[in-house]
Amino acid sequence: MKIKVLAIAPYPGLKELLEAGSREDARLELEVHVADLQNALPIVQAARSRSYDVILSRGGTSSLIRKHVSIPVVDIPVSGYDILRVLTLVRGANSKVAIIGFPNICRGVAEVSGLLDFDIPSYPIESAAEVEGALRQAFGDGVQLVLGDVVTVQAAEAMGYNGILITSGRESVLEALAEVRRMYGVVNRAQANERLYEQLLERHHAGVLAVDGQGTILYANRAGASLLGYDPGVIRGMNLRGIDPLWARYIGEPAPAEEGAVPGPSRRFQRRGLNIEVAAAAPVNSMDCRYFVYMVPLGESGTNPAFAGYEVTERIATFTQIIGGSSEIRGAVSRAKALSRTERPVWIEGEAGTGKGLFAQAIHSASRSGAEGLFMLPCGSLSGGELESLLFGSETYAGLLHTEAAGTVCLTQIEQAGSLLQLRLAEYLQGAGPVRIVVTSLQPVKSLLKKGEIAAELARAFQDSVLHLPPLRERLEDIEDIARVVIAAHNSRYGKQIAGIRPDVVEEELQQILWPGNVRQLKMVLEHMLAASQGPYVGMEEAKEGWRKVREALRMEAESHTVQLNLSGSWDEIERRILLEVLREEDMNQSKAAKRLGINRSTLWRKLKDVLQNET
């Protein structure tokens, strides 16, 4: 007889391990959903009619589910092997590391770290509600990197810090499935199906939600559920902040304490093609409703439909998420922090892939306008008329520079904006407008001025607030720290337990590349290497397979057009083209390129300094 099991995996990689483990026992009929904490409850509630025998989950999600069901809930453990893997990953990191978790996890980490002669402070908690307080205490003690469960990692990232998830390995999953088999036969059905606010307009085109003070959806009409992308039978009980972090700005303020009190003013914003109004609700009898939310598709109320497409809201980065301990990147972070504390506009210059968007988000997060919206406008993808309309508005609607919804506007690749728009922007900056302006460029301001690609009036507005970002080739010592974060994310996403990269791969492969695409290119190469790895470490074999995949992609792109060497121009220009072509053919390996050209690496390096800057 089949054992019907509902599994709630707090992270995607755990789903893969659960499905693989269940295939080893034909008696198990397993259905797996990926959800965490409050977002798991609607899945559990919707599945009550399926008569499951056991529910399987992990950590705080298991504890939360157990409070809402009467059937057995089995907890997927975190084993000593799991702890050993994550400690091996972070050992040697430049950042101060700590563990935040339930006492049994903290004790396990203490025992394993003691064996490794690796001292790691712990902050025990008894419930998920204590996570934020423990994080604040840890960060106050100088901790920069937090190990923990999904709720700990998500809370750390929401506060602007890096977190590494302690994942459960195959042996832990098999142990949990064995426990499921032992507990089979203790299945009870739980019935609870409540409807709130029946008087709301189920068939109205406008979406209507009733929400409590923590952001939990108590009721959603069909239009409201559809506009948010969920089925009406699932959305009740989900948390708006989990659906979109933007809601945290508008949900959570105290509502009137007494019945009959006058609610505060409504708050309006735009997101994902919707005009949204959040209205505070006065308490009604014993109801928990604190907000009414009304949603109407853009275009039905005469506002600028383009705003929603350019606002950045999903976990806007902070300075603590900028990885690396080199003097070059730390100097850039220090300069950016100083600029964020001012009201001045900021010009960020740096090659492609150096993290200009990341720095723009961090500057916005740390500024006084951090609670307002951040809008990223790509100058290369928008016409002059579109940019002008978005920034300055029209007769129909106000532009971003004249609306309270915008705290910071970032114009990427400002050199691609037209001269008339640049002059109008310079005029706006002279008047000290209410919205902060950040611009980015691929080349230094001085170079753009010499080429006539930037108006002198605009450049003068940023003369004391230019931020230069170093290319990766000038901070190769940061590669290992960047790799740790990429590995941790890959493990969480695919259910792997990769503990690191072999030193010879770092020294002979990763640190021998010029990285013209910088951190973005490094992450792409690392992902190919990790995809090829099935063991705990990325060795030379996996590295070579990863590079093979990268070369295949590059060659397919190259075969789509015929490469012809342009011999026009001066000798310096021809030499520059030859150097770049040889580097591309040698996968950007400077040692191989120098050998093929018959020059030493130092000579190649001198020639390439100006080349990479001009070509990026």
Coordinates of C-alpha atoms in Angstrom, one line a residue:
M1 CA 0.0 0.0 0.0
K2 CA 1.2 3.4 -0.9
I3 CA 2.4 5.9 1.7
K4 CA 1.2 9.3 0.6
V5 CA 3.7 12.0 1.6
L6 CA 3.5 15.7 1.1
A7 CA 7.0 17.3 1.2
I8 CA 7.7 21.0 1.6
A9 CA 11.2 21.8 0.6
P10 CA 12.4 25.2 1.9
Y11 CA 14.9 25.5 -1.0
P12 CA 14.9 24.1 -4.6
G13 CA 17.9 21.8 -4.2
L14 CA 16.2 19.8 -1.5
K15 CA 13.3 19.0 -3.8
E16 CA 15.8 17.2 -6.2
L17 CA 17.2 15.1 -3.3
L18 CA 13.8 14.2 -2.0
E19 CA 12.5 13.0 -5.4
A20 CA 15.7 10.9 -5.9
G21 CA 15.4 9.3 -2.5
S22 CA 11.8 8.4 -2.9
R23 CA 12.5 6.5 -6.1
E24 CA 14.4 4.0 -4.0
D25 CA 11.2 2.8 -2.3
A26 CA 8.2 2.0 -4.4
R27 CA 5.9 2.3 -1.4
L28 CA 6.4 6.1 -1.3
E29 CA 4.1 8.3 -3.2
L30 CA 5.8 11.7 -2.9
E31 CA 4.6 15.2 -3.9
V32 CA 7.2 17.9 -3.4
H33 CA 6.6 21.7 -3.3
V34 CA 9.2 24.4 -2.8
A35 CA 8.1 26.9 -0.1
D36 CA 9.3 28.2 3.2
L37 CA 7.6 29.3 6.5
Q38 CA 4.3 31.2 6.0
N39 CA 4.3 30.5 2.2
A40 CA 4.2 26.7 3.0
L41 CA 0.9 26.9 4.9
P42 CA -1.4 27.6 1.9
I43 CA 0.1 24.5 0.1
V44 CA -0.6 22.4 3.2
Q45 CA -4.1 23.7 3.5
A46 CA -4.9 23.2 -0.1
A47 CA -3.6 19.6 0.1
R48 CA -5.9 18.5 3.0
S49 CA -8.4 16.9 0.6
R50 CA -5.6 14.6 -0.8
S51 CA -5.5 12.5 2.4
Y52 CA -1.8 12.5 2.9
D53 CA -0.4 10.2 5.6
V54 CA 2.7 12.2 6.5
I55 CA 4.1 15.7 5.9
L56 CA 7.9 16.0 5.4
S57 CA 9.8 19.3 5.8
R58 CA 12.8 20.9 7.5
G59 CA 13.7 23.3 10.4
G60 CA 11.4 26.2 11.1
T61 CA 9.0 25.3 8.3
S62 CA 8.4 21.9 10.0
S63 CA 7.7 23.6 13.4
L64 CA 5.3 26.0 11.8
I65 CA 3.4 23.3 9.8
R66 CA 3.1 21.1 12.9
K67 CA 1.1 23.8 14.6
H68 CA -1.5 23.8 11.9
V69 CA -2.1 20.1 11.1
S70 CA -3.0 17.0 13.1
I71 CA -1.1 14.4 10.9
P72 CA 2.5 13.5 11.7
V73 CA 5.2 15.9 10.5
V74 CA 8.7 14.5 10.0
D75 CA 11.7 16.8 10.2
I76 CA 14.6 16.4 7.7
P77 CA 17.7 16.7 9.9
V78 CA 20.9 18.6 9.5
S79 CA 23.6 15.9 10.0
G80 CA 27.2 16.2 11.0
Y81 CA 28.2 15.7 7.4
D82 CA 26.0 18.6 6.3
I83 CA 27.7 20.9 8.9
L84 CA 31.2 19.6 7.9
R85 CA 30.5 20.5 4.3
V86 CA 29.5 24.1 4.9
L87 CA 32.3 24.7 7.4
T88 CA 34.8 23.4 4.8
L89 CA 33.3 25.9 2.4
V90 CA 33.7 29.0 4.6
R91 CA 36.9 28.0 6.3
G92 CA 39.6 30.6 5.4
A93 CA 37.1 33.3 4.4
N94 CA 38.2 36.8 5.0
S95 CA 34.8 37.7 6.5
K96 CA 33.9 37.0 10.1
V97 CA 31.5 34.0 10.2
A98 CA 28.9 33.0 12.7
I99 CA 26.1 30.4 13.0
I100 CA 22.5 31.3 13.9
G101 CA 20.1 28.4 14.6
F102 CA 18.3 26.2 17.0
P103 CA 20.5 24.9 19.9
N104 CA 21.0 21.4 18.4
I105 CA 22.4 23.0 15.2
C106 CA 24.7 25.4 17.2
R107 CA 26.0 22.5 19.3
G108 CA 26.7 20.4 16.2
V109 CA 28.6 23.3 14.6
A110 CA 30.6 23.8 17.8
E111 CA 31.6 20.1 17.9
V112 CA 32.6 19.9 14.2
S113 CA 34.3 23.3 14.1
G114 CA 36.3 22.2 17.2
L115 CA 37.5 19.2 15.3
L116 CA 38.6 21.4 12.5
D117 CA 40.3 23.8 14.9
F118 CA 38.0 26.5 13.5
D119 CA 36.4 28.9 16.0
I120 CA 33.0 30.1 15.0
P121 CA 30.7 32.0 17.3
S122 CA 27.1 30.8 17.6
Y123 CA 23.8 32.6 18.4
P124 CA 21.2 30.1 19.5
I125 CA 17.5 30.8 19.0
E126 CA 14.3 29.0 20.1
S127 CA 11.9 30.2 17.4
A128 CA 11.9 31.8 14.0
A129 CA 10.7 35.0 15.7
E130 CA 14.1 35.4 17.4
V131 CA 16.1 35.3 14.1
E132 CA 16.1 39.1 13.5
G133 CA 17.2 39.9 17.0
A134 CA 20.0 37.3 16.8
L135 CA 21.1 38.7 13.4
R136 CA 21.2 42.3 14.8
Q137 CA 23.3 41.1 17.7
A138 CA 25.7 39.2 15.4
F139 CA 26.1 42.0 13.0
G140 CA 26.7 44.3 16.0
D141 CA 29.6 42.0 17.0
G142 CA 31.2 42.4 13.6
V143 CA 29.9 39.3 11.9
Q144 CA 29.8 39.6 8.1
L145 CA 28.8 36.1 6.9
V146 CA 26.0 34.1 8.6
L147 CA 25.4 30.4 8.4
G148 CA 21.9 29.1 9.1
D149 CA 18.5 27.8 7.8
V150 CA 16.5 29.3 5.1
V151 CA 14.7 31.8 7.4
T152 CA 18.1 33.0 8.8
V153 CA 19.6 33.4 5.3
Q154 CA 16.6 35.2 3.9
A155 CA 16.5 37.6 6.9
A156 CA 20.2 38.3 6.7
E157 CA 19.9 39.1 3.0
A158 CA 16.8 41.3 3.7
M159 CA 19.0 43.2 6.2
G160 CA 21.7 43.6 3.6
Y161 CA 24.2 40.9 4.6
N162 CA 25.4 37.7 3.0
G163 CA 24.1 34.3 4.3
I164 CA 25.0 30.7 3.5
L165 CA 22.4 28.0 3.8
I166 CA 23.2 24.8 5.7
T167 CA 21.8 22.3 3.2
S168 CA 20.7 18.8 4.0
G169 CA 22.6 16.1 2.1
R170 CA 21.5 12.8 0.7
E171 CA 22.2 10.9 3.9
S172 CA 19.9 13.3 5.9
V173 CA 17.1 12.9 3.3
L174 CA 17.4 9.1 3.4
E175 CA 17.2 9.2 7.2
A176 CA 14.1 11.3 7.1
L177 CA 12.4 9.0 4.6
A178 CA 13.2 6.1 6.9
E179 CA 11.4 8.0 9.7
V180 CA 8.4 8.5 7.4
R181 CA 8.1 4.8 6.9
R182 CA 8.3 4.2 10.7
M183 CA 5.6 6.8 11.3
Y184 CA 3.2 5.5 8.6
G185 CA -0.3 4.7 9.9
V186 CA -0.6 7.8 12.1
V187 CA -2.4 9.8 9.4
N188 CA -5.3 12.2 10.4
R189 CA -7.2 14.5 8.2
A190 CA -7.5 18.1 9.3
Q191 CA -10.3 20.3 8.0
A192 CA -10.2 24.0 8.2
N193 CA -11.5 26.2 5.4
E194 CA -12.5 29.7 6.3
R195 CA -13.7 32.5 4.1
L196 CA -13.3 36.2 5.0
Y197 CA -15.0 39.3 3.8
E198 CA -17.6 37.5 1.6
Q199 CA -19.1 40.9 0.7
L200 CA -16.1 41.9 -1.4
L201 CA -16.7 41.9 -5.1
E202 CA -15.6 38.4 -6.3
R203 CA -16.3 39.2 -10.0
H204 CA -15.1 42.8 -10.1
H205 CA -12.2 43.6 -12.4
A206 CA -10.3 45.3 -9.6
G207 CA -8.2 43.2 -7.3
V208 CA -9.2 43.4 -3.6
L209 CA -7.2 42.0 -0.7
A210 CA -7.7 42.0 3.1
V211 CA -4.3 41.8 4.9
D212 CA -3.3 41.6 8.6
G213 CA -0.6 43.7 10.2
Q214 CA 2.2 41.3 9.3
G215 CA 1.3 41.2 5.6
T216 CA -0.6 37.8 5.6
I217 CA -3.4 37.7 3.1
L218 CA -6.7 37.0 4.9
Y219 CA -8.8 37.3 1.8
A220 CA -8.3 37.8 -2.0
N221 CA -11.0 38.0 -4.6
R222 CA -10.4 36.2 -7.9
A223 CA -9.1 39.4 -9.7
G224 CA -6.7 40.0 -6.8
A225 CA -5.3 36.5 -6.9
S226 CA -5.1 36.6 -10.7
L227 CA -3.2 39.9 -10.8
L228 CA -0.7 38.6 -8.3
G229 CA -0.3 35.4 -10.3
Y230 CA -1.8 32.8 -7.9
D231 CA -4.9 30.6 -7.8
P232 CA -7.6 31.9 -5.4
G233 CA -7.6 28.6 -3.5
V234 CA -3.9 28.9 -2.7
I235 CA -3.2 32.6 -2.1
R236 CA -5.0 33.0 1.3
G237 CA -2.4 32.7 4.1
M238 CA 0.5 33.7 1.9
N239 CA 2.5 36.7 2.9
L240 CA 2.7 39.7 0.6
R241 CA 6.4 40.3 1.6
G242 CA 7.2 36.8 0.4
I243 CA 5.5 37.4 -2.9
D244 CA 7.3 40.7 -3.5
P245 CA 9.7 42.5 -1.0
L246 CA 8.3 45.8 -2.2
W247 CA 5.2 45.3 0.0
A248 CA 7.4 45.7 3.1
R249 CA 7.4 49.4 2.4
Y250 CA 3.7 49.7 2.6
I251 CA 2.6 46.9 5.0
G252 CA 3.5 46.9 8.6
E253 CA 2.7 50.3 10.0
P254 CA 0.4 50.3 13.0
A255 CA -3.3 50.6 12.3
P256 CA -5.9 52.4 14.5
A257 CA -6.1 50.6 17.8
E258 CA -9.7 51.2 18.6
E259 CA -12.8 50.2 16.7
G260 CA -14.3 53.2 14.9
A261 CA -11.0 55.2 14.8
V262 CA -10.3 57.0 11.6
P263 CA -7.8 55.2 9.4
G264 CA -4.6 56.9 8.1
P265 CA -4.2 58.1 4.5
S266 CA -3.9 55.6 1.7
R267 CA -0.6 54.9 0.1
R268 CA -0.3 54.5 -3.6
F269 CA 2.4 53.0 -5.8
Q270 CA 3.0 51.1 -9.1
R271 CA 4.4 47.6 -9.6
R272 CA 4.4 45.0 -12.3
G273 CA 1.8 46.8 -14.5
L274 CA -0.5 47.6 -11.6
N275 CA -1.7 50.7 -9.8
I276 CA -1.9 49.7 -6.2
E277 CA -3.6 51.5 -3.2
V278 CA -3.0 50.3 0.4
A279 CA -5.6 51.7 2.8
A280 CA -5.4 51.3 6.5
A281 CA -8.6 49.6 7.9
A282 CA -10.1 50.3 11.3
P283 CA -10.5 47.1 13.4
V284 CA -13.9 45.4 13.0
N285 CA -14.9 43.3 16.0
S286 CA -12.4 40.5 16.4
M287 CA -11.1 40.6 12.8
D288 CA -7.4 40.8 12.3
C289 CA -7.6 42.8 9.1
R290 CA -5.4 45.9 9.1
Y291 CA -5.2 46.8 5.4
F292 CA -7.4 46.9 2.3
V293 CA -5.5 46.6 -0.9
Y294 CA -7.0 47.6 -4.2
M295 CA -5.2 46.8 -7.5
V296 CA -6.1 48.0 -11.0
P297 CA -4.0 47.4 -14.2
L298 CA -2.0 50.3 -15.5
G299 CA -3.6 52.3 -18.2
E300 CA -6.9 52.5 -16.5
S301 CA -6.1 55.5 -14.3
G302 CA -4.0 57.9 -16.5
T303 CA -0.6 57.4 -14.9
N304 CA 2.8 56.7 -16.6
P305 CA 2.7 53.0 -17.5
A306 CA 6.5 52.9 -17.9
F307 CA 7.4 53.5 -14.3
A308 CA 6.7 50.0 -13.1
G309 CA 9.0 48.4 -15.7
Y310 CA 12.2 50.1 -14.4
E311 CA 11.8 50.1 -10.6
V312 CA 14.2 47.8 -8.8
T313 CA 12.7 46.3 -5.7
E314 CA 13.8 42.7 -5.2
R315 CA 16.3 42.7 -2.3
I316 CA 18.1 45.9 -3.3
A317 CA 21.8 45.2 -2.6
T318 CA 23.8 46.8 0.3
F319 CA 27.5 47.4 0.7
T320 CA 28.0 44.2 2.8
Q321 CA 27.0 42.2 -0.3
I322 CA 29.9 43.5 -2.3
I323 CA 32.4 40.7 -2.2
G324 CA 36.2 40.9 -1.8
G325 CA 38.9 41.9 0.6
S326 CA 41.4 43.5 -1.8
S327 CA 42.5 47.1 -1.2
E328 CA 41.1 48.0 -4.6
I329 CA 37.5 46.9 -4.0
R330 CA 37.6 48.0 -0.3
G331 CA 38.7 51.5 -1.5
A332 CA 35.8 51.6 -3.9
V333 CA 33.4 50.6 -1.2
S334 CA 34.8 53.2 1.2
R335 CA 34.4 56.0 -1.5
A336 CA 30.9 54.8 -2.3
K337 CA 29.8 54.9 1.3
A338 CA 31.1 58.4 1.7
L339 CA 29.2 59.5 -1.4
S340 CA 26.0 57.8 -0.2
R341 CA 26.0 59.9 3.0
T342 CA 25.8 63.1 0.8
E343 CA 23.0 64.5 -1.3
R344 CA 25.2 64.8 -4.4
P345 CA 24.7 63.0 -7.7
V346 CA 27.1 60.1 -8.3
W347 CA 28.9 59.0 -11.5
I348 CA 30.0 55.4 -11.5
E349 CA 32.6 54.5 -14.1
G350 CA 33.8 50.9 -14.8
E351 CA 34.2 48.2 -17.4
A352 CA 31.3 45.8 -18.2
G353 CA 30.7 43.4 -15.4
T354 CA 32.5 45.3 -12.6
G355 CA 29.3 45.8 -10.6
K356 CA 28.1 49.3 -11.4
G357 CA 24.5 48.3 -10.9
L358 CA 25.3 46.6 -7.6
F359 CA 27.1 49.8 -6.3
A360 CA 24.2 52.0 -7.5
Q361 CA 21.8 49.8 -5.4
A362 CA 24.1 49.9 -2.4
I363 CA 24.4 53.7 -2.6
H364 CA 20.7 54.0 -2.8
S365 CA 20.1 51.6 0.2
A366 CA 22.5 53.6 2.4
S367 CA 21.2 57.0 1.5
R368 CA 18.3 59.0 3.1
S369 CA 16.1 58.1 0.1
G370 CA 16.7 54.4 0.6
A371 CA 13.1 53.8 1.7
E372 CA 11.8 55.2 -1.6
G373 CA 12.0 53.6 -5.1
L374 CA 15.1 53.0 -7.1
F375 CA 14.6 53.3 -10.9
M376 CA 17.2 52.0 -13.4
L377 CA 16.9 53.4 -16.8
P378 CA 19.0 51.9 -19.6
C379 CA 20.0 54.7 -21.9
G380 CA 21.1 52.3 -24.6
S381 CA 17.6 50.7 -24.8
L382 CA 15.5 53.9 -24.7
S383 CA 15.1 56.6 -27.2
G384 CA 15.7 60.2 -26.3
G385 CA 11.9 60.9 -26.3
E386 CA 11.3 57.9 -24.0
L387 CA 13.9 58.9 -21.5
E388 CA 12.7 62.5 -21.5
S389 CA 9.1 61.3 -20.9
L390 CA 10.2 59.0 -18.1
L391 CA 12.3 61.6 -16.4
F392 CA 10.4 64.9 -16.9
G393 CA 6.9 63.7 -17.7
S394 CA 4.3 65.0 -20.1
E395 CA 1.0 66.8 -20.1
T396 CA -0.7 63.6 -19.0
Y397 CA 1.5 62.5 -16.1
A398 CA 4.5 63.6 -14.0
G399 CA 8.0 62.3 -14.6
L400 CA 10.2 60.3 -12.2
L401 CA 12.1 63.5 -11.2
H402 CA 8.8 65.1 -10.0
T403 CA 7.2 62.2 -8.1
E404 CA 7.5 61.0 -4.5
A405 CA 7.7 57.4 -5.7
A406 CA 11.3 57.9 -6.8
G407 CA 14.1 58.2 -4.3
T408 CA 17.0 57.5 -6.8
V409 CA 17.1 57.4 -10.6
C410 CA 20.1 55.6 -12.1
L411 CA 20.8 56.2 -15.8
T412 CA 23.0 53.3 -17.1
Q413 CA 25.5 54.0 -19.9
I414 CA 24.8 57.7 -19.8
E415 CA 27.2 58.2 -22.8
Q416 CA 24.4 56.7 -25.0
A417 CA 21.9 59.4 -24.0
G418 CA 21.4 62.2 -26.5
S419 CA 23.1 65.6 -26.0
L420 CA 19.8 67.5 -25.5
L421 CA 18.8 65.1 -22.7
Q422 CA 22.2 65.4 -21.1
L423 CA 21.9 69.2 -21.1
R424 CA 18.4 69.1 -19.6
L425 CA 19.7 66.7 -17.0
A426 CA 22.6 69.0 -16.2
E427 CA 20.0 71.9 -15.7
Y428 CA 18.0 69.7 -13.3
L429 CA 21.1 69.0 -11.3
Q430 CA 21.9 72.7 -11.0
G431 CA 18.5 73.2 -9.3
A432 CA 19.1 70.5 -6.6
G433 CA 15.9 68.5 -7.4
P434 CA 14.3 66.2 -4.9
V435 CA 15.4 62.9 -6.6
R436 CA 19.0 61.7 -6.5
I437 CA 20.7 61.0 -9.8
V438 CA 23.2 58.2 -10.3
V439 CA 24.7 57.6 -13.8
T440 CA 27.1 54.9 -15.0
S441 CA 29.5 54.7 -17.9
L442 CA 31.8 52.0 -19.4
Q443 CA 34.6 54.4 -19.8
P444 CA 36.1 57.2 -17.6
V445 CA 34.5 60.6 -17.6
K446 CA 37.7 62.2 -18.9
S447 CA 37.8 59.8 -21.9
L448 CA 34.2 60.4 -22.8
L449 CA 34.8 64.2 -22.7
K450 CA 37.7 63.9 -25.0
K451 CA 35.6 61.9 -27.5
G452 CA 32.8 64.4 -27.2
E453 CA 30.3 61.8 -26.0
I454 CA 29.4 63.7 -22.9
A455 CA 28.3 67.3 -22.5
A456 CA 30.8 69.3 -20.5
E457 CA 27.9 70.8 -18.5
L458 CA 26.8 67.4 -17.3
A459 CA 30.3 66.3 -16.4
R460 CA 30.8 69.4 -14.3
A461 CA 27.8 68.4 -12.2
F462 CA 29.6 65.3 -11.1
Q463 CA 33.2 66.7 -10.8
D464 CA 33.5 65.9 -7.1
S465 CA 31.5 62.7 -7.0
V466 CA 33.0 60.2 -9.5
L467 CA 33.4 56.6 -8.4
H468 CA 35.8 54.3 -10.2
L469 CA 35.3 50.6 -10.0
P470 CA 38.4 48.4 -10.5
P471 CA 38.4 45.6 -13.1
L472 CA 38.7 42.0 -11.8
R473 CA 42.2 41.6 -13.3
E474 CA 43.4 44.2 -10.8
R475 CA 42.0 42.3 -7.8
L476 CA 42.6 38.6 -8.6
E477 CA 42.9 37.8 -4.9
D478 CA 39.1 38.3 -4.6
I479 CA 38.3 35.4 -6.9
E480 CA 38.2 32.8 -4.1
D481 CA 35.8 34.9 -2.0
I482 CA 33.6 35.4 -5.0
A483 CA 33.7 31.7 -5.8
R484 CA 32.5 30.8 -2.3
V485 CA 29.3 32.8 -2.7
V486 CA 28.7 31.3 -6.2
I487 CA 29.3 27.8 -4.8
A488 CA 26.9 28.3 -1.9
A489 CA 24.1 29.6 -4.3
H490 CA 24.8 26.7 -6.7
N491 CA 24.5 24.1 -3.8
S492 CA 21.2 25.6 -2.6
R493 CA 19.8 25.7 -6.2
Y494 CA 20.8 22.2 -7.3
G495 CA 21.0 20.2 -4.1
K496 CA 24.8 19.7 -4.4
Q497 CA 27.4 19.7 -1.5
I498 CA 30.4 21.3 -3.3
A499 CA 32.8 22.4 -0.6
G500 CA 35.3 24.4 -2.7
I501 CA 37.7 24.7 -5.6
R502 CA 41.1 23.0 -5.7
P503 CA 44.0 25.5 -5.2
D504 CA 45.6 24.4 -8.6
V505 CA 42.4 25.4 -10.4
V506 CA 42.5 28.8 -8.8
E507 CA 46.2 29.4 -9.4
E508 CA 46.6 27.9 -12.8
E509 CA 43.2 28.6 -14.3
L510 CA 41.2 31.3 -12.7
Q511 CA 44.0 33.6 -11.8
Q512 CA 45.6 33.4 -15.3
I513 CA 42.7 35.0 -17.1
L514 CA 42.4 38.7 -17.9
W515 CA 38.6 38.5 -17.4
P516 CA 37.5 41.2 -19.8
G517 CA 33.9 40.5 -18.7
N518 CA 35.0 40.9 -15.1
V519 CA 32.9 39.4 -12.2
R520 CA 30.0 38.7 -14.5
Q521 CA 32.2 36.6 -16.8
L522 CA 33.8 34.8 -13.8
K523 CA 30.4 33.8 -12.4
M524 CA 29.4 32.4 -15.8
V525 CA 32.6 30.3 -16.0
L526 CA 32.2 29.1 -12.4
E527 CA 28.7 28.0 -13.0
H528 CA 29.9 25.8 -15.9
M529 CA 32.6 24.3 -13.7
L530 CA 30.2 23.6 -10.9
A531 CA 27.7 22.1 -13.3
A532 CA 30.4 19.6 -14.4
S533 CA 31.3 18.7 -10.8
Q534 CA 29.7 15.7 -9.0
G535 CA 32.1 15.6 -6.0
P536 CA 32.9 17.8 -3.1
Y537 CA 35.6 19.8 -4.9
V538 CA 36.1 21.4 -8.3
G539 CA 39.3 19.9 -9.7
M540 CA 41.2 20.2 -12.9
E541 CA 39.0 17.7 -14.7
E542 CA 35.8 19.7 -13.8
A543 CA 37.5 23.0 -14.7
K544 CA 38.6 21.8 -18.1
E545 CA 35.0 20.5 -18.8
G546 CA 33.6 23.8 -17.7
W547 CA 36.0 25.7 -20.0
R548 CA 35.0 23.3 -22.8
K549 CA 31.4 24.3 -22.4
V550 CA 32.3 28.0 -22.3
R551 CA 34.4 27.6 -25.5
E552 CA 31.5 25.8 -27.2
A553 CA 29.2 28.7 -26.5
L554 CA 31.8 31.3 -27.7
R555 CA 32.5 29.4 -30.9
M556 CA 28.9 29.0 -31.7
E557 CA 28.5 32.7 -31.4
A558 CA 31.6 33.3 -33.5
E559 CA 30.4 31.0 -36.2
S560 CA 27.3 33.0 -36.6
H561 CA 29.4 35.7 -38.4
T562 CA 32.6 35.9 -40.4
V563 CA 35.6 37.5 -38.6
Q564 CA 37.7 39.6 -40.8
L565 CA 40.7 41.6 -39.5
N566 CA 40.4 45.3 -40.2
L567 CA 43.8 46.6 -41.4
S568 CA 42.7 50.2 -41.6
G569 CA 43.9 53.0 -39.3
S570 CA 47.2 53.5 -37.5
W571 CA 49.7 50.8 -36.5
D572 CA 48.6 51.1 -32.9
E573 CA 45.0 50.5 -33.9
I574 CA 45.9 47.5 -36.0
E575 CA 48.1 46.1 -33.2
R576 CA 45.2 46.5 -30.7
R577 CA 42.8 44.5 -33.0
I578 CA 45.4 41.7 -33.4
L579 CA 46.0 41.5 -29.6
L580 CA 42.3 41.2 -28.9
E581 CA 41.7 38.6 -31.6
V582 CA 44.5 36.4 -30.3
L583 CA 43.3 36.7 -26.7
R584 CA 39.8 35.6 -27.8
E585 CA 41.1 32.6 -29.7
E586 CA 43.1 31.6 -26.6
D587 CA 40.1 31.9 -24.2
M588 CA 41.6 35.1 -22.7
N589 CA 44.5 33.1 -21.2
Q590 CA 47.3 35.7 -21.1
S591 CA 50.1 33.1 -20.8
K592 CA 49.0 31.3 -23.9
A593 CA 48.4 34.5 -25.8
A594 CA 51.9 35.9 -24.9
K595 CA 53.6 32.6 -26.0
R596 CA 51.7 32.6 -29.3
L597 CA 52.7 36.3 -30.0
G598 CA 56.3 35.7 -29.0
I599 CA 56.4 38.2 -26.2
N600 CA 56.6 37.9 -22.4
R601 CA 53.6 38.4 -20.1
S602 CA 54.7 41.8 -18.8
T603 CA 55.0 43.2 -22.3
L604 CA 51.5 41.8 -23.2
W605 CA 50.1 43.3 -20.0
R606 CA 51.5 46.8 -20.8
K607 CA 50.0 46.7 -24.3
L608 CA 46.6 45.5 -23.0
K609 CA 46.0 48.1 -20.3
D610 CA 44.9 50.7 -22.8
V611 CA 43.3 48.1 -25.1
L612 CA 40.9 46.7 -22.5
Q613 CA 39.8 50.2 -21.4
N614 CA 39.1 51.4 -24.9
E615 CA 37.4 48.2 -26.0
T616 CA 35.1 47.6 -23.0

